[in-house]
PDB file of C-alpha atoms in Angstrom:
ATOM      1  CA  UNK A 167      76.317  75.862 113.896  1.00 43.00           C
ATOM      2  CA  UNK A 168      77.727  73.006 112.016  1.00 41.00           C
ATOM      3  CA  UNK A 169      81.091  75.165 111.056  1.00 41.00           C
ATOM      4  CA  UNK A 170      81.436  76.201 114.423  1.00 39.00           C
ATOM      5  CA  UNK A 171      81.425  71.927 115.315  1.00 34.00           C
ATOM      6  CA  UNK A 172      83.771  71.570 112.837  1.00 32.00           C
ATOM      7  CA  UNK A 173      86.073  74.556 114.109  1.00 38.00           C
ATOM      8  CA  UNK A 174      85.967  73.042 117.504  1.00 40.00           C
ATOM      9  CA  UNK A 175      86.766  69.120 116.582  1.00 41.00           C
ATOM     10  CA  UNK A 176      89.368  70.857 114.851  1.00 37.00           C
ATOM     11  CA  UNK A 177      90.684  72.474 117.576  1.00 38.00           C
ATOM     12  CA  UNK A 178      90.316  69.286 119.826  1.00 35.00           C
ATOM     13  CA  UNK A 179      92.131  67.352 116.490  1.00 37.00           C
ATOM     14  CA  UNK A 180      94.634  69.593 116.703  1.00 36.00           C
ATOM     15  CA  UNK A 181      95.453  69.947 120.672  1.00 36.00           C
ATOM     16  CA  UNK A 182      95.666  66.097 120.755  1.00 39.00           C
ATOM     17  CA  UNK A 183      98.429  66.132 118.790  1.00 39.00           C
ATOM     18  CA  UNK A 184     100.292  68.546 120.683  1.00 42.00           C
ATOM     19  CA  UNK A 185      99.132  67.317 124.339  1.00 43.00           C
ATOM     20  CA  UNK A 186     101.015  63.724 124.400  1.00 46.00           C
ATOM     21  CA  UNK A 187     100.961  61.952 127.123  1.00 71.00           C
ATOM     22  CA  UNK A 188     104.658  61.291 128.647  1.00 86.00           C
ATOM     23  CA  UNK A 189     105.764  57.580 128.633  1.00 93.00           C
ATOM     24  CA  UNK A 190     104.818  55.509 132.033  1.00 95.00           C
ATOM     25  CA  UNK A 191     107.387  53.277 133.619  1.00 97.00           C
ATOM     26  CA  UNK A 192     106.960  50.543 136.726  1.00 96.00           C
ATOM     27  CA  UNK A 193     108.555  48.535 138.784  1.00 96.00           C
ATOM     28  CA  UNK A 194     106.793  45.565 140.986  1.00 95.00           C
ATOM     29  CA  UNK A 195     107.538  42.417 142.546  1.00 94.00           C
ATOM     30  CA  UNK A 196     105.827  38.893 143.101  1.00 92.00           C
ATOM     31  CA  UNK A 197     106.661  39.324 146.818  1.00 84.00           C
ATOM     32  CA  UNK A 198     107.463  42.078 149.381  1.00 81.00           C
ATOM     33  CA  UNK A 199     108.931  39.854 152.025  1.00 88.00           C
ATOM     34  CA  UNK A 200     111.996  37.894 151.759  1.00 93.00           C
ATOM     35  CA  UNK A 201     112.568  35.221 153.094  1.00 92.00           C
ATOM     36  CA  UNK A 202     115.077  34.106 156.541  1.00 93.00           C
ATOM     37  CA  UNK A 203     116.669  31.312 153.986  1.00 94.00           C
ATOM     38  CA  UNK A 204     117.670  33.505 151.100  1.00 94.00           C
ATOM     39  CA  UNK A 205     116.002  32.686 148.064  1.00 95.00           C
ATOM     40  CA  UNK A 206     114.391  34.591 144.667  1.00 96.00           C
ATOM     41  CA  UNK A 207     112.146  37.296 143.652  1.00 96.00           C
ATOM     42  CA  UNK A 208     110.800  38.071 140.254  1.00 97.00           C
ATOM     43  CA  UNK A 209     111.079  41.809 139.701  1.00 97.00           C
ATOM     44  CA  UNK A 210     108.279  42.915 136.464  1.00 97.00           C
ATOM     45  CA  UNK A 211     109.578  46.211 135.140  1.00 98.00           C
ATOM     46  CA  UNK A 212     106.888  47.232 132.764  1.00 97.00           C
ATOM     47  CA  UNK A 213     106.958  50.724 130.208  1.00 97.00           C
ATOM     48  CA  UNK A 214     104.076  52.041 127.721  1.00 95.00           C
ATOM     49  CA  UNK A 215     103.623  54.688 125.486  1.00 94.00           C
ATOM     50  CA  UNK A 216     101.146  56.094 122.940  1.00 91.00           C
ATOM     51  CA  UNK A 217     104.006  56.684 120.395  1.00 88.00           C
ATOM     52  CA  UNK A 218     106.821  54.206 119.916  1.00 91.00           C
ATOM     53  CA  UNK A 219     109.881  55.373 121.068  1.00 95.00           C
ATOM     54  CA  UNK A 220     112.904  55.394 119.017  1.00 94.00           C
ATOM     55  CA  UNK A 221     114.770  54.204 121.714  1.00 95.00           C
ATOM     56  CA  UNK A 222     114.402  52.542 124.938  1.00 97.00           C
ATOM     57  CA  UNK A 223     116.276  51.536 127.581  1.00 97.00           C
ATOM     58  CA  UNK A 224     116.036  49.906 131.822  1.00 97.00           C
ATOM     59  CA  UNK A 225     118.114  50.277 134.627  1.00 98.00           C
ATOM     60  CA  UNK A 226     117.894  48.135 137.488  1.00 98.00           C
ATOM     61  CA  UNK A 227     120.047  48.787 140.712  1.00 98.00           C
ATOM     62  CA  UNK A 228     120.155  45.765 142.702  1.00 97.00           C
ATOM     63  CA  UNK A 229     121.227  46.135 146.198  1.00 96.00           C
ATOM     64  CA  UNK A 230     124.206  44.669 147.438  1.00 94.00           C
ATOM     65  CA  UNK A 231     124.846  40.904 147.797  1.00 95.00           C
ATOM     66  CA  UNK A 232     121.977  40.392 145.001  1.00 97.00           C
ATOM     67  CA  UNK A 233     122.307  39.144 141.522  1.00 98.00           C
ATOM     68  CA  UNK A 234     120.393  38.310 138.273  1.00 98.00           C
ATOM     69  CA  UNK A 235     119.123  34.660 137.768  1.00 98.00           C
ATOM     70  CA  UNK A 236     117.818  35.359 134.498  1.00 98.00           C
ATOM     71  CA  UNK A 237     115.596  37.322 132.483  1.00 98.00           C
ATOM     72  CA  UNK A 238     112.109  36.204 130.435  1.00 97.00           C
ATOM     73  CA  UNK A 239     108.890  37.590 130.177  1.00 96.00           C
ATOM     74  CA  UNK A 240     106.745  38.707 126.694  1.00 92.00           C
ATOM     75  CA  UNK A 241     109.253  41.004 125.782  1.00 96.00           C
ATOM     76  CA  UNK A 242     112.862  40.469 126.480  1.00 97.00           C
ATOM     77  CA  UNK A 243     115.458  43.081 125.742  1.00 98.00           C
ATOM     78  CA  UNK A 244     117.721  42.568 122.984  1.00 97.00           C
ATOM     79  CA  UNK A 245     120.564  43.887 125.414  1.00 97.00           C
ATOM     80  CA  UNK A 246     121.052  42.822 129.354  1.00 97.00           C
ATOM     81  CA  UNK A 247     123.530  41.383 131.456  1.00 98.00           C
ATOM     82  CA  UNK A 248     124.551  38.192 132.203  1.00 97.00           C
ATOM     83  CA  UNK A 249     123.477  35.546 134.754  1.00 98.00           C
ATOM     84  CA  UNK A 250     125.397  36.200 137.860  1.00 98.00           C
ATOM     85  CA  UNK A 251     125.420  39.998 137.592  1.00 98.00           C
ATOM     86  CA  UNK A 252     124.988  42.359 140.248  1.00 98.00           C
ATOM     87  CA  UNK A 253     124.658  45.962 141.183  1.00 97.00           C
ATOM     88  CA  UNK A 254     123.459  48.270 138.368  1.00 98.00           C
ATOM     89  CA  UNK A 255     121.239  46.139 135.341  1.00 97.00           C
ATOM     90  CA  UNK A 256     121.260  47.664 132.293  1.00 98.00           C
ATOM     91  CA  UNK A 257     118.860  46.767 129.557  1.00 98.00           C
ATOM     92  CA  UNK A 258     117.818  48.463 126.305  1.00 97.00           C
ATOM     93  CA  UNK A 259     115.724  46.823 123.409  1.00 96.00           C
ATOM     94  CA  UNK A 260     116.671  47.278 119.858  1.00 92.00           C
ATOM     95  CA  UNK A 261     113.840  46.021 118.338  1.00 93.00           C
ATOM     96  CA  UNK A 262     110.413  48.390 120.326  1.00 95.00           C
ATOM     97  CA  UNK A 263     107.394  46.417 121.161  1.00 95.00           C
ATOM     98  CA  UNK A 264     104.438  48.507 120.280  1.00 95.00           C
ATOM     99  CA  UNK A 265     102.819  50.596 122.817  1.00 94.00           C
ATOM    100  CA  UNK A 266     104.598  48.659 125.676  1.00 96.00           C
ATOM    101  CA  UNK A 267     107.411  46.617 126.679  1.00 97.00           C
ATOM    102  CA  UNK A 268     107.199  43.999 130.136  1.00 97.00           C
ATOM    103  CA  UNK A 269     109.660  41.821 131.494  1.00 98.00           C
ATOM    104  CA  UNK A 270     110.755  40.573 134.271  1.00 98.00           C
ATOM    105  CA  UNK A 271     114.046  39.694 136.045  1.00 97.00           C
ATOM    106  CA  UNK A 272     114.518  36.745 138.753  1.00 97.00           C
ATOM    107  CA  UNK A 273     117.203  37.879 141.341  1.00 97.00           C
ATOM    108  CA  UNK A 274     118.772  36.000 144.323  1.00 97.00           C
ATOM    109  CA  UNK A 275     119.340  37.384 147.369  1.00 96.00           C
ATOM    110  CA  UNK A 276     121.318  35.966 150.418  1.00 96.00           C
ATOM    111  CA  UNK A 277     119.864  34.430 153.693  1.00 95.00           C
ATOM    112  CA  UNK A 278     119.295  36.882 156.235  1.00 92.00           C
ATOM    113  CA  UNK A 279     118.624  40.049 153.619  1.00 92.00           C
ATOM    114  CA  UNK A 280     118.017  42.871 155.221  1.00 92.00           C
ATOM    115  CA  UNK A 281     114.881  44.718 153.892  1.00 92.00           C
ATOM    116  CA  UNK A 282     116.141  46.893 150.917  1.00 94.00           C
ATOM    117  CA  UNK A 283     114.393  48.879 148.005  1.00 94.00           C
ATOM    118  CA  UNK A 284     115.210  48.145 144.460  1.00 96.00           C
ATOM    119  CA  UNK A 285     115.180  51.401 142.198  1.00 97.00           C
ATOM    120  CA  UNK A 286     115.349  51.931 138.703  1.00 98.00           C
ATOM    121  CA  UNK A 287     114.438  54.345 135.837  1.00 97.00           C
ATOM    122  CA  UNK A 288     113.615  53.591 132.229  1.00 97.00           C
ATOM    123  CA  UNK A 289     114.620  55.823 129.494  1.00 96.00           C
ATOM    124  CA  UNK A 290     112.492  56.891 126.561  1.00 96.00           C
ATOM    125  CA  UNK A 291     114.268  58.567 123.199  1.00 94.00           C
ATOM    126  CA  UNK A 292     111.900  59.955 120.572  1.00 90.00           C
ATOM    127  CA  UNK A 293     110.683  63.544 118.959  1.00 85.00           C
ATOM    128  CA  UNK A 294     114.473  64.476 119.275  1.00 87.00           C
ATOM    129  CA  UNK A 295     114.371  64.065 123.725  1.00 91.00           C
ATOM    130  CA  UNK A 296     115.280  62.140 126.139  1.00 94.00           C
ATOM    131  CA  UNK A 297     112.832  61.469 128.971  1.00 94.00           C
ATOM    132  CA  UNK A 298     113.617  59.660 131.930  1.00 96.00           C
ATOM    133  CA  UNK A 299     111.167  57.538 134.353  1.00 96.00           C
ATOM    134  CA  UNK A 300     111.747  56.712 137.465  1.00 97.00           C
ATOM    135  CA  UNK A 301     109.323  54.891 139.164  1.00 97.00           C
ATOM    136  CA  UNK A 302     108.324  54.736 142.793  1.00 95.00           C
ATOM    137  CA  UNK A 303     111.434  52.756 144.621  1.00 95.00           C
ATOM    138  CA  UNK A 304     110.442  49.290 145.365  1.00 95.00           C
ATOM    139  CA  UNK A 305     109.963  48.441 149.372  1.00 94.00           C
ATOM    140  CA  UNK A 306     110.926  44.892 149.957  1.00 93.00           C
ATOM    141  CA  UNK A 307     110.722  43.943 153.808  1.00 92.00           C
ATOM    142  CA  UNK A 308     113.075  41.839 156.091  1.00 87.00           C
ATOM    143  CA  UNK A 309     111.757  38.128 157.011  1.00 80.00           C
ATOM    144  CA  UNK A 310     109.613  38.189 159.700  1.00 74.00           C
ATOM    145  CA  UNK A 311     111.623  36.866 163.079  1.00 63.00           C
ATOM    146  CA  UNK A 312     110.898  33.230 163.582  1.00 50.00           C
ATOM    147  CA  UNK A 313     112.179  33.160 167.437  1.00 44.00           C
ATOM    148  CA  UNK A 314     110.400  33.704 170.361  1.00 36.00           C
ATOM    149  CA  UNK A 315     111.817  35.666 173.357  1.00 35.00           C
ATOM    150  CA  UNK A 316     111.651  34.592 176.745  1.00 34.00           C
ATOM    151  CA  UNK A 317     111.067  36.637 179.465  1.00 33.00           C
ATOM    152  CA  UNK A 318     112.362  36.094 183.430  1.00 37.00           C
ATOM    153  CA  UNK A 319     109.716  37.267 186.447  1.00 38.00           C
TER     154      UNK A 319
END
């Protein structure tokens, strides 16, 4: 009985090394409406893993007319652009944070925005692959219409 325990946990031991579960990657926002005035939104793009990765990178696509304020959070990448930038961010840490890596990025966007979605996809190096993550596109809504409409009998 006790060998056959032992067998098994070795089994299990052994199958949980080979069954890994694949990195996770996120994208969310501090608001889903923008606002008639043009203003900001803080965009958190969060990744975690059970084994560090040897390398890993972030890329933001911005939609048009949009562009980075700045960048902060726990853990900043080593690499991103510069205040002002727009279209596709591209960040990438040198030094890994262990088991997971947040941060977020403030972005402008114009009066009047349309609604948009923000995408991105964060890439994971390690065991000799590359895996890419892209998470669910980000659905940020138009203002809500201020005016009234008047109707004629």
């Amino acid at each position: 009985m006790i060998s056959h325990i032992l067998r098994s946990g070795l089994v299990l031991v052994a199958l949980g090394s080979v069954l890994r579960a694949e990195p996770l990657a996120a994208l969310s926002s501090n608001g889903t409406q923008l606002a008639p005035q043009g203003g900001t939104v803080v965009l958190t793009a969060t990744a975690s893993y059970d084994n560090n990765p040897a390398a890993l990178g972030w890329e933001v696509v911005l939609p048009p007319d949009w562009s980075l304020v700045g960048v902060s959070g726990a853990n900043v990448p080593d690499i991103a652009p510069t205040k002002g930038s727009t279209g596709t961010m591209e960040f990438a840490f040198v030094t890994i944070p262990a088991g997971k890596a947040e941060f977020a990025l403030e972005v402008a966007y114009p009066p009047n925005a349309a609604g948009t979605t923000v995408e991105s996809s964060a890439l994971f190096r390690g065991d000799g692959k590359l895996t890419t993550v892209r998470p669910e596109p980000l659905t940020i809504t138009a203002p809500a219409s201020r005016g009234r409409t008047a109707t004629r009998n």
